[in-house]
Tab-separated table of C-alpha atoms and ligand atoms in Angstrom:
chain	number	residue	atom	x	y	z
T	1443	MET	CA	-29.069	103.559	-30.591
T	1444	SER	CA	-26.558	100.711	-29.815
T	1445	PHE	CA	-23.938	100.343	-27.313
T	1446	LYS	CA	-21.333	100.371	-30.106
T	1447	ASN	CA	-22.603	103.715	-31.258
T	1448	LEU	CA	-21.833	105.140	-27.726
T	1449	GLY	CA	-18.155	104.511	-28.400
T	1450	LEU	CA	-17.494	101.597	-26.054
T	1451	CYS	CA	-14.424	99.212	-26.687
T	1452	ASP	CA	-14.811	95.659	-27.761
T	1453	GLN	CA	-14.072	94.168	-24.327
T	1454	LEU	CA	-17.061	96.062	-22.841
T	1455	LEU	CA	-19.266	95.291	-25.755
T	1456	ARG	CA	-18.594	91.545	-25.224
T	1457	ALA	CA	-19.404	91.822	-21.509
T	1458	ILE	CA	-22.601	93.730	-22.349
T	1459	LYS	CA	-23.662	91.147	-24.883
T	1460	GLU	CA	-23.123	88.408	-22.313
T	1461	GLN	CA	-25.501	90.241	-20.018
T	1462	GLY	CA	-28.101	90.160	-22.757
T	1463	TYR	CA	-28.498	93.844	-23.107
T	1464	ASP	CA	-29.537	95.007	-26.570
T	1465	THR	CA	-29.971	98.655	-26.296
T	1466	PRO	CA	-28.757	101.270	-23.783
T	1467	THR	CA	-31.338	102.530	-21.383
T	1468	PRO	CA	-31.997	106.335	-21.490
T	1469	VAL	CA	-29.585	107.189	-18.733
T	1470	GLN	CA	-26.896	105.122	-20.338
T	1471	GLU	CA	-27.527	106.792	-23.654
T	1472	GLN	CA	-27.161	110.156	-22.123
T	1473	ALA	CA	-24.397	109.653	-19.483
T	1474	ILE	CA	-21.907	107.410	-21.353
T	1475	PRO	CA	-20.950	109.845	-24.101
T	1476	VAL	CA	-20.651	112.707	-21.641
T	1477	ILE	CA	-18.497	110.720	-19.173
T	1478	LEU	CA	-16.316	109.583	-22.048
T	1479	LYS	CA	-15.611	113.153	-22.853
T	1480	LYS	CA	-14.247	113.451	-19.286
T	1481	ARG	CA	-16.901	115.757	-18.102
T	1482	ASP	CA	-18.341	115.871	-14.537
T	1483	ILE	CA	-21.975	114.960	-14.417
T	1484	LEU	CA	-24.955	115.453	-12.178
T	1485	ALA	CA	-27.299	112.682	-12.989
T	1486	GLY	CA	-30.960	112.507	-11.622
T	1487	ALA	CA	-31.494	108.879	-12.058
T	1488	GLN	CA	-33.376	106.464	-9.902
T	1489	THR	CA	-32.396	102.906	-9.260
T	1490	GLY	CA	-33.739	100.663	-11.865
T	1491	THR	CA	-32.794	102.889	-14.697
T	1492	GLY	CA	-29.576	101.150	-15.539
T	1493	LYS	CA	-27.541	103.855	-13.968
T	1494	THR	CA	-24.866	101.553	-12.546
T	1495	ALA	CA	-23.838	100.473	-15.952
T	1496	GLY	CA	-24.244	104.127	-16.995
T	1497	PHE	CA	-21.240	105.086	-14.858
T	1498	THR	CA	-19.426	101.746	-14.677
T	1499	LEU	CA	-19.025	101.151	-18.393
T	1500	PRO	CA	-17.516	104.598	-19.280
T	1501	MET	CA	-15.329	104.605	-16.096
T	1502	LEU	CA	-13.802	101.138	-17.201
T	1503	GLN	CA	-13.293	102.483	-20.708
T	1504	LEU	CA	-11.389	105.531	-19.548
T	1505	LEU	CA	-9.293	103.503	-17.125
T	1506	HIS	CA	-8.649	101.188	-20.022
T	1507	GLU	CA	-7.661	103.991	-22.338
T	1508	HIS	CA	-5.385	105.628	-19.782
T	1509	LYS	CA	-3.992	102.571	-18.274
T	1510	GLU	CA	-0.379	103.556	-18.713
T	1511	ASP	CA	-0.937	106.828	-16.890
T	1512	LYS	CA	-0.085	105.618	-13.490
T	1513	ARG	CA	3.383	104.061	-12.806
T	1514	ALA	CA	2.567	101.356	-10.247
T	1515	ARG	CA	0.036	98.604	-11.272
T	1516	HIS	CA	-3.238	98.446	-9.504
T	1517	GLN	CA	-3.254	101.696	-7.715
T	1518	VAL	CA	-6.660	102.921	-6.774
T	1519	ARG	CA	-7.812	105.053	-9.656
T	1520	ALA	CA	-11.459	104.848	-9.258
T	1521	LEU	CA	-13.343	105.430	-6.019
T	1522	ILE	CA	-17.196	104.611	-5.835
T	1523	LEU	CA	-19.045	105.617	-2.726
T	1524	THR	CA	-22.485	104.257	-1.849
T	1525	PRO	CA	-24.729	104.663	1.128
T	1526	THR	CA	-25.134	100.988	1.976
T	1527	ARG	CA	-23.368	97.748	2.180
T	1528	GLU	CA	-25.834	96.025	-0.160
T	1529	LEU	CA	-25.476	98.735	-2.857
T	1530	ALA	CA	-21.647	98.687	-2.540
T	1531	SER	CA	-21.619	94.913	-3.067
T	1532	GLN	CA	-24.003	95.162	-5.954
T	1533	VAL	CA	-22.025	97.996	-7.697
T	1534	GLN	CA	-18.900	95.954	-7.212
T	1535	GLU	CA	-20.636	92.867	-8.725
T	1536	SER	CA	-21.404	95.153	-11.753
T	1537	VAL	CA	-17.858	96.299	-11.999
T	1538	THR	CA	-16.749	92.727	-12.104
T	1539	VAL	CA	-19.333	91.761	-14.614
T	1540	TYR	CA	-18.827	94.537	-17.086
T	1541	GLY	CA	-15.093	94.542	-16.561
T	1542	LYS	CA	-14.815	90.786	-17.134
T	1543	PHE	CA	-12.559	91.197	-20.336
T	1544	LEU	CA	-10.343	94.010	-18.809
T	1545	PRO	CA	-7.342	93.553	-16.447
T	1546	PHE	CA	-8.684	95.672	-13.541
T	1547	LYS	CA	-8.988	94.595	-10.024
T	1548	SER	CA	-11.794	95.804	-7.696
T	1549	CYS	CA	-12.761	95.296	-4.187
T	1550	VAL	CA	-15.631	96.399	-1.894
T	1551	ILE	CA	-15.224	97.938	1.484
T	1552	PHE	CA	-17.809	98.281	4.109
T	1553	GLY	CA	-18.374	98.114	7.811
T	1554	GLY	CA	-20.035	95.235	9.906
T	1555	VAL	CA	-17.497	92.751	8.718
T	1556	LYS	CA	-13.850	92.205	9.673
T	1557	ILE	CA	-11.413	94.808	8.427
T	1558	ASN	CA	-8.366	92.515	7.996
T	1559	PRO	CA	-9.426	90.801	4.700
T	1560	GLN	CA	-10.068	94.245	3.322
T	1561	ILE	CA	-6.705	95.364	4.382
T	1562	THR	CA	-5.159	92.199	2.696
T	1563	ALA	CA	-7.051	92.847	-0.455
T	1564	LEU	CA	-6.037	96.498	-0.593
T	1565	ARG	CA	-2.348	95.498	0.000
T	1566	LYS	CA	-2.382	93.416	-3.079
T	1567	GLY	CA	-3.315	96.455	-5.076
T	1568	MET	CA	-6.794	97.523	-6.452
T	1569	ASP	CA	-7.736	99.763	-9.463
T	1570	ILE	CA	-11.392	100.191	-8.363
T	1571	VAL	CA	-12.690	100.493	-4.900
T	1572	VAL	CA	-16.335	100.556	-4.007
T	1573	ALA	CA	-16.917	101.679	-0.457
T	1574	THR	CA	-19.350	102.981	2.189
T	1575	PRO	CA	-18.033	106.142	3.844
T	1576	GLY	CA	-17.540	105.139	7.475
T	1577	ARG	CA	-15.355	102.012	6.813
T	1578	LEU	CA	-13.450	103.875	4.086
T	1579	LEU	CA	-12.453	106.616	6.631
T	1580	ASP	CA	-11.266	103.663	9.027
T	1581	HIS	CA	-8.928	102.633	6.207
T	1582	ILE	CA	-7.814	106.182	5.581
T	1583	SER	CA	-6.993	106.685	9.210
T	1584	GLN	CA	-5.170	103.377	9.399
T	1585	LYS	CA	-3.367	104.346	6.204
T	1586	THR	CA	-4.363	101.037	4.616
T	1587	ILE	CA	-5.620	102.669	1.499
T	1588	ASP	CA	-3.774	105.111	-0.796
T	1589	LEU	CA	-6.221	107.505	-2.663
T	1590	SER	CA	-3.595	109.767	-3.954
T	1591	LYS	CA	-3.899	108.585	-7.489
T	1592	VAL	CA	-7.753	108.676	-7.751
T	1593	ASP	CA	-8.893	109.954	-11.272
T	1594	PHE	CA	-12.515	109.111	-10.708
T	1595	LEU	CA	-14.886	109.781	-7.871
T	1596	ILE	CA	-18.405	108.389	-8.219
T	1597	LEU	CA	-21.091	109.204	-5.703
T	1598	ASP	CA	-23.958	106.748	-6.040
T	1599	GLU	CA	-27.263	107.578	-4.388
T	1600	ALA	CA	-25.870	110.731	-3.082
T	1601	ASP	CA	-29.270	111.842	-1.631
T	1602	ARG	CA	-29.454	108.805	0.428
T	1603	MET	CA	-25.779	109.281	1.784
T	1604	LEU	CA	-26.929	112.813	2.825
T	1605	ASP	CA	-30.100	111.382	4.447
T	1606	MET	CA	-28.025	108.920	6.334
T	1607	GLY	CA	-25.909	111.607	7.738
T	1608	PHE	CA	-22.756	110.895	5.738
T	1609	ILE	CA	-22.075	114.439	4.797
T	1610	ASN	CA	-19.103	114.929	7.103
T	1611	ASP	CA	-17.689	111.693	6.234
T	1612	ILE	CA	-17.867	112.514	2.561
T	1613	LYS	CA	-16.180	115.781	3.119
T	1614	LYS	CA	-13.352	114.206	4.890
T	1615	VAL	CA	-12.755	111.717	2.175
T	1616	LEU	CA	-12.961	114.595	-0.399
T	1617	GLN	CA	-10.167	116.414	1.446
T	1618	ILE	CA	-7.657	113.674	0.798
T	1619	LEU	CA	-8.493	113.042	-2.818
T	1620	PRO	CA	-6.523	114.733	-5.594
T	1621	LYS	CA	-8.178	117.945	-6.776
T	1622	GLN	CA	-7.702	116.960	-10.448
T	1623	LYS	CA	-10.334	114.197	-11.093
T	1624	GLN	CA	-13.532	113.474	-12.820
T	1625	THR	CA	-16.580	113.450	-10.394
T	1626	LEU	CA	-19.945	111.792	-11.189
T	1627	LEU	CA	-22.705	112.398	-8.781
T	1628	PHE	CA	-25.898	110.222	-9.028
T	1629	SER	CA	-28.946	111.109	-7.065
T	1630	ALA	CA	-32.701	109.852	-7.230
T	1631	THR	CA	-33.918	113.108	-5.905
T	1632	TYR	CA	-32.803	116.777	-5.878
T	1633	SER	CA	-32.736	118.905	-2.722
T	1634	LYS	CA	-31.045	121.965	-1.666
T	1635	ASP	CA	-28.431	119.769	0.069
T	1636	ILE	CA	-27.688	117.866	-3.193
T	1637	LYS	CA	-27.388	121.245	-4.989
T	1638	LYS	CA	-25.033	122.416	-2.354
T	1639	LEU	CA	-22.925	119.285	-2.578
T	1640	SER	CA	-22.894	119.392	-6.337
T	1641	ASP	CA	-21.798	123.000	-6.441
T	1642	SER	CA	-19.004	122.348	-4.074
T	1643	LEU	CA	-17.811	119.125	-5.779
T	1644	LEU	CA	-18.532	119.220	-9.533
T	1645	ASN	CA	-16.618	121.196	-12.198
T	1646	SER	CA	-19.096	122.663	-14.731
T	1647	PRO	CA	-21.194	119.498	-14.625
T	1648	VAL	CA	-23.446	118.256	-17.494
T	1649	LEU	CA	-26.924	117.542	-16.180
T	1650	VAL	CA	-28.356	114.158	-17.078
T	1651	GLU	CA	-31.849	113.545	-16.176
T	1652	VAL	CA	-33.982	110.628	-17.208
T	1653	ALA	CA	-37.199	110.719	-15.222
T	1654	LYS	CA	-38.659	114.027	-14.435
T	1655	GLU	CA	-37.567	115.677	-11.244
T	1656	ASN	CA	-38.758	113.630	-8.223
T	1657	GLN	CA	-41.008	111.518	-10.386
T	1658	SER	CA	-41.200	107.752	-10.329
T	1659	ALA	CA	-40.503	105.792	-13.466
T	1660	GLU	CA	-43.318	105.864	-15.869
T	1661	GLN	CA	-43.776	102.160	-16.101
T	1662	ILE	CA	-44.650	101.684	-12.438
T	1663	LYS	CA	-48.341	101.245	-11.823
T	1664	GLN	CA	-49.196	102.964	-8.561
T	1665	ILE	CA	-52.167	102.222	-6.485
T	1666	VAL	CA	-53.467	103.114	-2.964
T	1667	HIS	CA	-55.735	100.656	-1.126
T	1668	PRO	CA	-57.355	102.512	1.833
T	1669	VAL	CA	-57.759	100.137	4.680
T	1670	ASP	CA	-58.022	100.120	8.527
T	1671	LYS	CA	-54.635	99.650	10.198
T	1672	ILE	CA	-55.729	96.499	12.053
T	1673	ARG	CA	-56.791	94.827	8.765
T	1674	LYS	CA	-53.631	95.475	6.858
T	1675	ARG	CA	-52.149	92.138	7.575
T	1676	GLU	CA	-55.214	90.349	6.410
T	1677	LEU	CA	-55.426	92.343	3.268
T	1678	LEU	CA	-51.787	91.696	2.329
T	1679	THR	CA	-52.100	87.968	2.828
T	1680	LYS	CA	-55.233	88.113	0.547
T	1681	LEU	CA	-53.425	90.058	-2.082
T	1682	ILE	CA	-50.434	87.722	-2.031
T	1683	ASN	CA	-52.657	84.656	-2.202
T	1684	ASP	CA	-55.226	85.887	-4.588
T	1685	GLY	CA	-52.518	87.149	-6.964
T	1686	ASP	CA	-50.415	84.053	-6.339
T	1687	TRP	CA	-47.477	86.518	-6.101
T	1688	LYS	CA	-44.152	84.619	-6.019
T	1689	GLN	CA	-41.834	87.532	-5.136
T	1690	VAL	CA	-42.931	90.647	-3.175
T	1691	LEU	CA	-40.927	93.209	-1.430
T	1692	VAL	CA	-42.892	94.795	1.499
T	1693	PHE	CA	-41.891	98.015	3.248
T	1694	THR	CA	-42.477	98.869	6.881
T	1695	ARG	CA	-41.369	102.003	8.792
T	1696	THR	CA	-39.648	100.303	11.553
T	1697	LYS	CA	-37.401	97.369	12.290
T	1698	HIS	CA	-39.821	96.087	14.922
T	1699	GLY	CA	-42.695	96.335	12.386
T	1700	ALA	CA	-40.679	94.373	9.880
T	1701	ASN	CA	-39.977	91.616	12.279
T	1702	ARG	CA	-43.586	91.328	13.426
T	1703	LEU	CA	-45.056	91.442	9.966
T	1704	SER	CA	-42.605	88.731	8.805
T	1705	GLY	CA	-43.506	86.435	11.636
T	1706	GLN	CA	-47.234	87.060	10.982
T	1707	LEU	CA	-46.874	86.162	7.234
T	1708	ASP	CA	-45.051	82.981	8.142
T	1709	SER	CA	-47.832	81.946	10.372
T	1710	ASP	CA	-50.232	82.735	7.482
T	1711	GLY	CA	-48.323	80.129	5.561
T	1712	ILE	CA	-46.474	82.722	3.426
T	1713	SER	CA	-42.693	82.387	3.606
T	1714	SER	CA	-40.991	85.540	4.527
T	1715	VAL	CA	-37.878	87.019	5.977
T	1716	ALA	CA	-37.286	90.532	7.472
T	1717	ILE	CA	-34.128	92.546	6.716
T	1718	HIS	CA	-33.213	95.656	8.508
T	1719	GLY	CA	-30.204	97.480	10.165
T	1720	ASN	CA	-30.190	95.199	13.312
T	1721	LYS	CA	-29.561	92.032	11.314
T	1722	SER	CA	-26.068	90.950	10.597
T	1723	GLN	CA	-24.538	91.481	7.242
T	1724	ASN	CA	-24.395	87.781	6.707
T	1725	ALA	CA	-28.095	87.462	7.557
T	1726	ARG	CA	-29.070	90.208	5.197
T	1727	THR	CA	-27.019	88.740	2.445
T	1728	LYS	CA	-28.543	85.325	2.990
T	1729	ALA	CA	-32.079	86.754	3.073
T	1730	LEU	CA	-31.528	88.498	-0.224
T	1731	ALA	CA	-30.016	85.549	-1.770
T	1732	ASP	CA	-33.075	83.338	-0.752
T	1733	PHE	CA	-35.440	85.868	-1.943
T	1734	LYS	CA	-33.737	86.190	-5.259
T	1735	ALA	CA	-33.553	82.330	-5.641
T	1736	GLY	CA	-37.359	82.201	-4.978
T	1737	LYS	CA	-36.921	80.258	-1.649
T	1738	ILE	CA	-38.951	82.923	0.161
T	1739	ARG	CA	-41.968	84.743	-1.183
T	1740	VAL	CA	-41.851	87.937	0.850
T	1741	LEU	CA	-38.932	90.114	1.867
T	1742	VAL	CA	-39.978	92.592	4.557
T	1743	ALA	CA	-37.688	95.491	4.675
T	1744	THR	CA	-37.126	98.975	6.166
T	1745	ASP	CA	-36.089	101.663	3.902
T	1746	ILE	CA	-32.373	101.661	4.667
T	1747	ALA	CA	-32.124	97.875	4.424
T	1748	ALA	CA	-33.747	97.929	1.128
T	1749	ARG	CA	-31.434	100.498	-0.455
T	1750	GLY	CA	-29.590	99.112	-3.448
T	1751	ILE	CA	-31.539	95.891	-3.533
T	1752	ASP	CA	-31.283	94.997	-7.138
T	1753	ILE	CA	-33.657	92.161	-8.308
T	1754	ASP	CA	-34.459	91.934	-12.011
T	1755	GLN	CA	-38.069	92.337	-12.774
T	1756	LEU	CA	-39.346	92.522	-9.204
T	1757	PRO	CA	-43.099	92.576	-10.011
T	1758	HIS	CA	-44.592	93.680	-6.748
T	1759	VAL	CA	-43.685	96.202	-4.135
T	1760	VAL	CA	-46.080	96.894	-1.247
T	1761	ASN	CA	-45.933	99.817	1.093
T	1762	TYR	CA	-47.400	98.067	4.260
T	1763	GLU	CA	-46.813	101.401	5.963
T	1764	LEU	CA	-46.110	104.662	4.072
T	1765	PRO	CA	-42.756	106.258	4.752
T	1766	ASN	CA	-42.652	109.477	6.721
T	1767	VAL	CA	-40.053	110.935	4.334
T	1768	PRO	CA	-41.786	111.286	1.037
T	1769	GLU	CA	-38.633	110.785	-1.035
T	1770	ASP	CA	-38.359	107.291	0.447
T	1771	TYR	CA	-41.510	106.513	-1.390
T	1772	VAL	CA	-39.802	107.194	-4.782
T	1773	HIS	CA	-36.991	104.914	-3.678
T	1774	ARG	CA	-39.223	102.204	-2.650
T	1775	ILE	CA	-41.273	102.013	-5.658
T	1776	GLY	CA	-38.134	102.230	-7.752
T	1777	ARG	CA	-37.536	98.628	-6.794
T	1778	THR	CA	-40.111	97.596	-9.259
T	1779	GLY	CA	-40.501	98.209	-13.003
T	1780	ARG	CA	-36.642	97.989	-13.324
T	1781	ALA	CA	-34.938	98.831	-16.690
T	1782	GLY	CA	-38.203	98.953	-18.765
T	1783	ASN	CA	-40.082	96.071	-17.092
T	1784	LYS	CA	-43.535	96.721	-15.869
T	1785	GLY	CA	-44.134	96.865	-12.111
T	1786	GLU	CA	-46.789	97.448	-9.577
T	1787	ALA	CA	-46.436	99.367	-6.350
T	1788	MET	CA	-49.341	99.262	-3.958
T	1789	SER	CA	-49.768	101.082	-0.689
T	1790	LEU	CA	-51.922	99.952	2.068
T	1791	VAL	CA	-52.914	103.248	3.602
T	1792	CYS	CA	-54.822	103.700	6.867
T	1793	ILE	CA	-56.318	107.046	8.089
T	1794	ASP	CA	-53.396	107.779	10.229
T	1795	GLU	CA	-51.185	108.049	7.098
T	1796	ASN	CA	-53.244	110.439	5.042
T	1797	GLU	CA	-50.833	113.250	5.675
T	1798	PHE	CA	-47.866	111.068	4.650
T	1799	LEU	CA	-49.834	110.289	1.471
T	1800	ALA	CA	-50.548	113.927	0.868
T	1801	SER	CA	-46.805	114.833	1.061
T	1802	ILE	CA	-45.971	111.950	-1.308
T	1803	GLU	CA	-48.505	113.146	-3.859
T	1804	LYS	CA	-47.311	116.629	-3.534
T	1805	LEU	CA	-43.630	115.624	-4.176
T	1806	MET	CA	-44.570	113.580	-7.260
T	1807	GLN	CA	-47.114	116.274	-8.336
T	1808	LYS	CA	-49.755	113.811	-9.078
T	1809	ASP	CA	-52.576	111.947	-7.324
T	1810	ILE	CA	-52.160	108.161	-6.837
T	1811	HIS	CA	-55.291	106.161	-7.799
T	1812	LYS	CA	-57.307	104.995	-4.715
T	1813	PHE	CA	-59.100	101.772	-4.877
T	1814	VAL	CA	-61.054	100.184	-1.911
T	1815	ILE	CA	-60.826	96.438	-2.102
T	1816	LYS	CA	-64.202	94.656	-1.495
T	1817	GLY	CA	-64.740	93.782	2.130
T	1818	PHE	CA	-61.857	96.027	3.332
T	1819	ALA	CA	-63.478	99.468	3.236
T	1820	PRO	CA	-62.165	101.565	6.122
T	1821	ASP	CA	-64.465	101.978	9.111
T	1822	PRO	CA	-65.601	105.641	8.971
T	1823	SER	CA	-65.893	105.837	12.644
T	1824	ILE	CA	-62.233	105.276	13.179
T	1825	LYS	CA	-60.400	108.609	13.951
T	1826	ALA	CA	-56.753	109.326	12.948
T	1827	GLU	CA	-54.149	108.924	15.611
T	1828	ALA	CA	-50.576	110.175	15.635
T	1829	ILE	CA	-47.933	107.714	14.311
T	1830	SER	CA	-45.193	106.727	16.616
T	1831	MET	CA	-41.881	106.330	14.817
T	1832	GLY	CA	-40.386	103.607	16.901
T	1833	GLY	CA	-38.588	106.028	19.190
T	1834	GLY	CA	-37.568	108.731	16.766
T	1835	GLY	CA	-40.791	110.640	16.613
T	1836	ARG	CA	-42.489	109.908	19.866
T	1837	GLY	CA	-44.618	112.697	21.094
T	1838	ARG	CA	-44.717	114.283	17.692
T	1839	GLY	CA	-48.135	115.245	16.538
T	1840	ARG	CA	-49.342	114.055	13.154
T	1841	ASN	CA	-48.671	117.406	11.578
T	1842	SER	CA	-45.018	117.736	12.663
T	1843	LYS	CA	-42.360	117.124	10.014
T	1844	PRO	CA	-39.974	114.282	10.706
T	1845	SER	CA	-36.662	115.557	12.151
T	1846	ASN	CA	-33.361	114.522	10.611
T	1847	SER	CA	-32.503	112.389	13.605
T	1848	SER	CA	-35.760	110.403	13.348
T	1849	ARG	CA	-34.915	109.740	9.677
T	1850	ARG	CA	-31.640	108.360	10.459
T	1851	ARG	CA	-32.768	106.196	13.348
T	1852	ARG	CA	-34.598	103.703	11.209
U	983	AMP	P1	-29.585	99.813	-11.976
U	983	AMP	O1	-30.606	101.080	-12.191
U	983	AMP	O2	-28.205	100.226	-12.271
U	983	AMP	O3	-29.774	99.365	-10.518
U	983	AMP	O4	-29.986	98.661	-13.002
U	983	AMP	C1	-31.162	98.065	-13.001
U	983	AMP	C2	-31.178	96.683	-13.712
U	983	AMP	O5	-31.190	96.960	-15.057
U	983	AMP	C3	-30.021	95.942	-13.431
U	983	AMP	O6	-30.595	94.561	-13.059
U	983	AMP	C4	-29.230	95.663	-14.695
U	983	AMP	O7	-28.716	94.470	-14.980
U	983	AMP	C5	-30.282	96.093	-15.833
U	983	AMP	N1	-29.790	96.781	-16.887
U	983	AMP	C6	-28.827	97.689	-16.955
U	983	AMP	N2	-28.604	98.211	-18.249
U	983	AMP	C7	-29.501	97.429	-19.046
U	983	AMP	C8	-29.878	97.545	-20.504
U	983	AMP	N3	-29.191	98.325	-21.211
U	983	AMP	N4	-30.803	96.587	-20.939
U	983	AMP	C9	-31.387	95.770	-20.080
U	983	AMP	N5	-31.211	95.707	-18.838
U	983	AMP	C10	-30.225	96.539	-18.194
């Protein structure tokens, strides 16, 4: 199967060629022809599967084929909603890259930065807007954006938007969009809430599923290293040094934990930066750029900050702490093994986290291989203790399920 067989126009084929892509990924192969037929889709695709091109390419093509439909030039015809700023930026980057030979204008809208440059950009006229829900609502209420001509609505990482509590914002946006439009919903995981959202939003959608429900991409090698909590840092440093890892993404559960670990790695002589919600947008962008450029070896991130990070061929992902929400594990390890490249996801798991591990294995319907590293066998006399969720889950026993509010507080 080639991109040409999918029915894409020459301008898009040229852009794809410049990117060096030979063949469509499975999600692209499935989604592109369906989207070109103007059908709504519900796609279960994780990050790293090539999903962004999977919706951007056919969207650009349809906008191109129907470019005369709207009277004014550069009216917003496609709206892409994403949960995080990073993902919004990356999606817009893809729109720019794939749309290089087409005449469309696009911009990205998110909070945490000044609103005026966004207003100026919107005033000039945009065909495609990529936005996070909160700031988009600001523009809607200030009447600085006109969404009355939207033909396309794309919800990217919809599950994460729900997790982050954006459902009411999304509903408000939906209310002002035209009824007649094509809607594409992408989600890495399926839940009752996603089903509810898709039922209310999609019109006889075609289901596109590439990885099996709630399963991580096959090419990711997963391993658990049991270890005592107090020896995790020592083990991580050893793994990085022994393996001579040049680029590793490490996850912690809390912002405080990310800062602390990053400082510790630095003092172990391993260059590292932490990214999380308390860091300014500029600091996060710089950290990501330095990491991509190979200036720092380790990026320590919380789940939300890491959403949408797109680094080609990221070879190593380490769960320094397991997530309390099992779906986050799937998202985390989706950062490695991208678009067919092999990746390795390892989890350093202490006795306190055994129940988190059990929930993850249940979600993925498989056991993850456990391997004790020589010299790091857990001390059998240590008893499990409750895990404090940095404020969100204080006082909860180990057996209690995380509440929605504790999920959002990360
Ligand atoms: P995504 O799942 O959209 O985040 O894409 C993951 C990565 O795969 C991105 O870095 C894309 O540049 C890359 N990619 C997308 N489509 C292809 C393709 N057909 N062949 C090779 N790489 C691709």
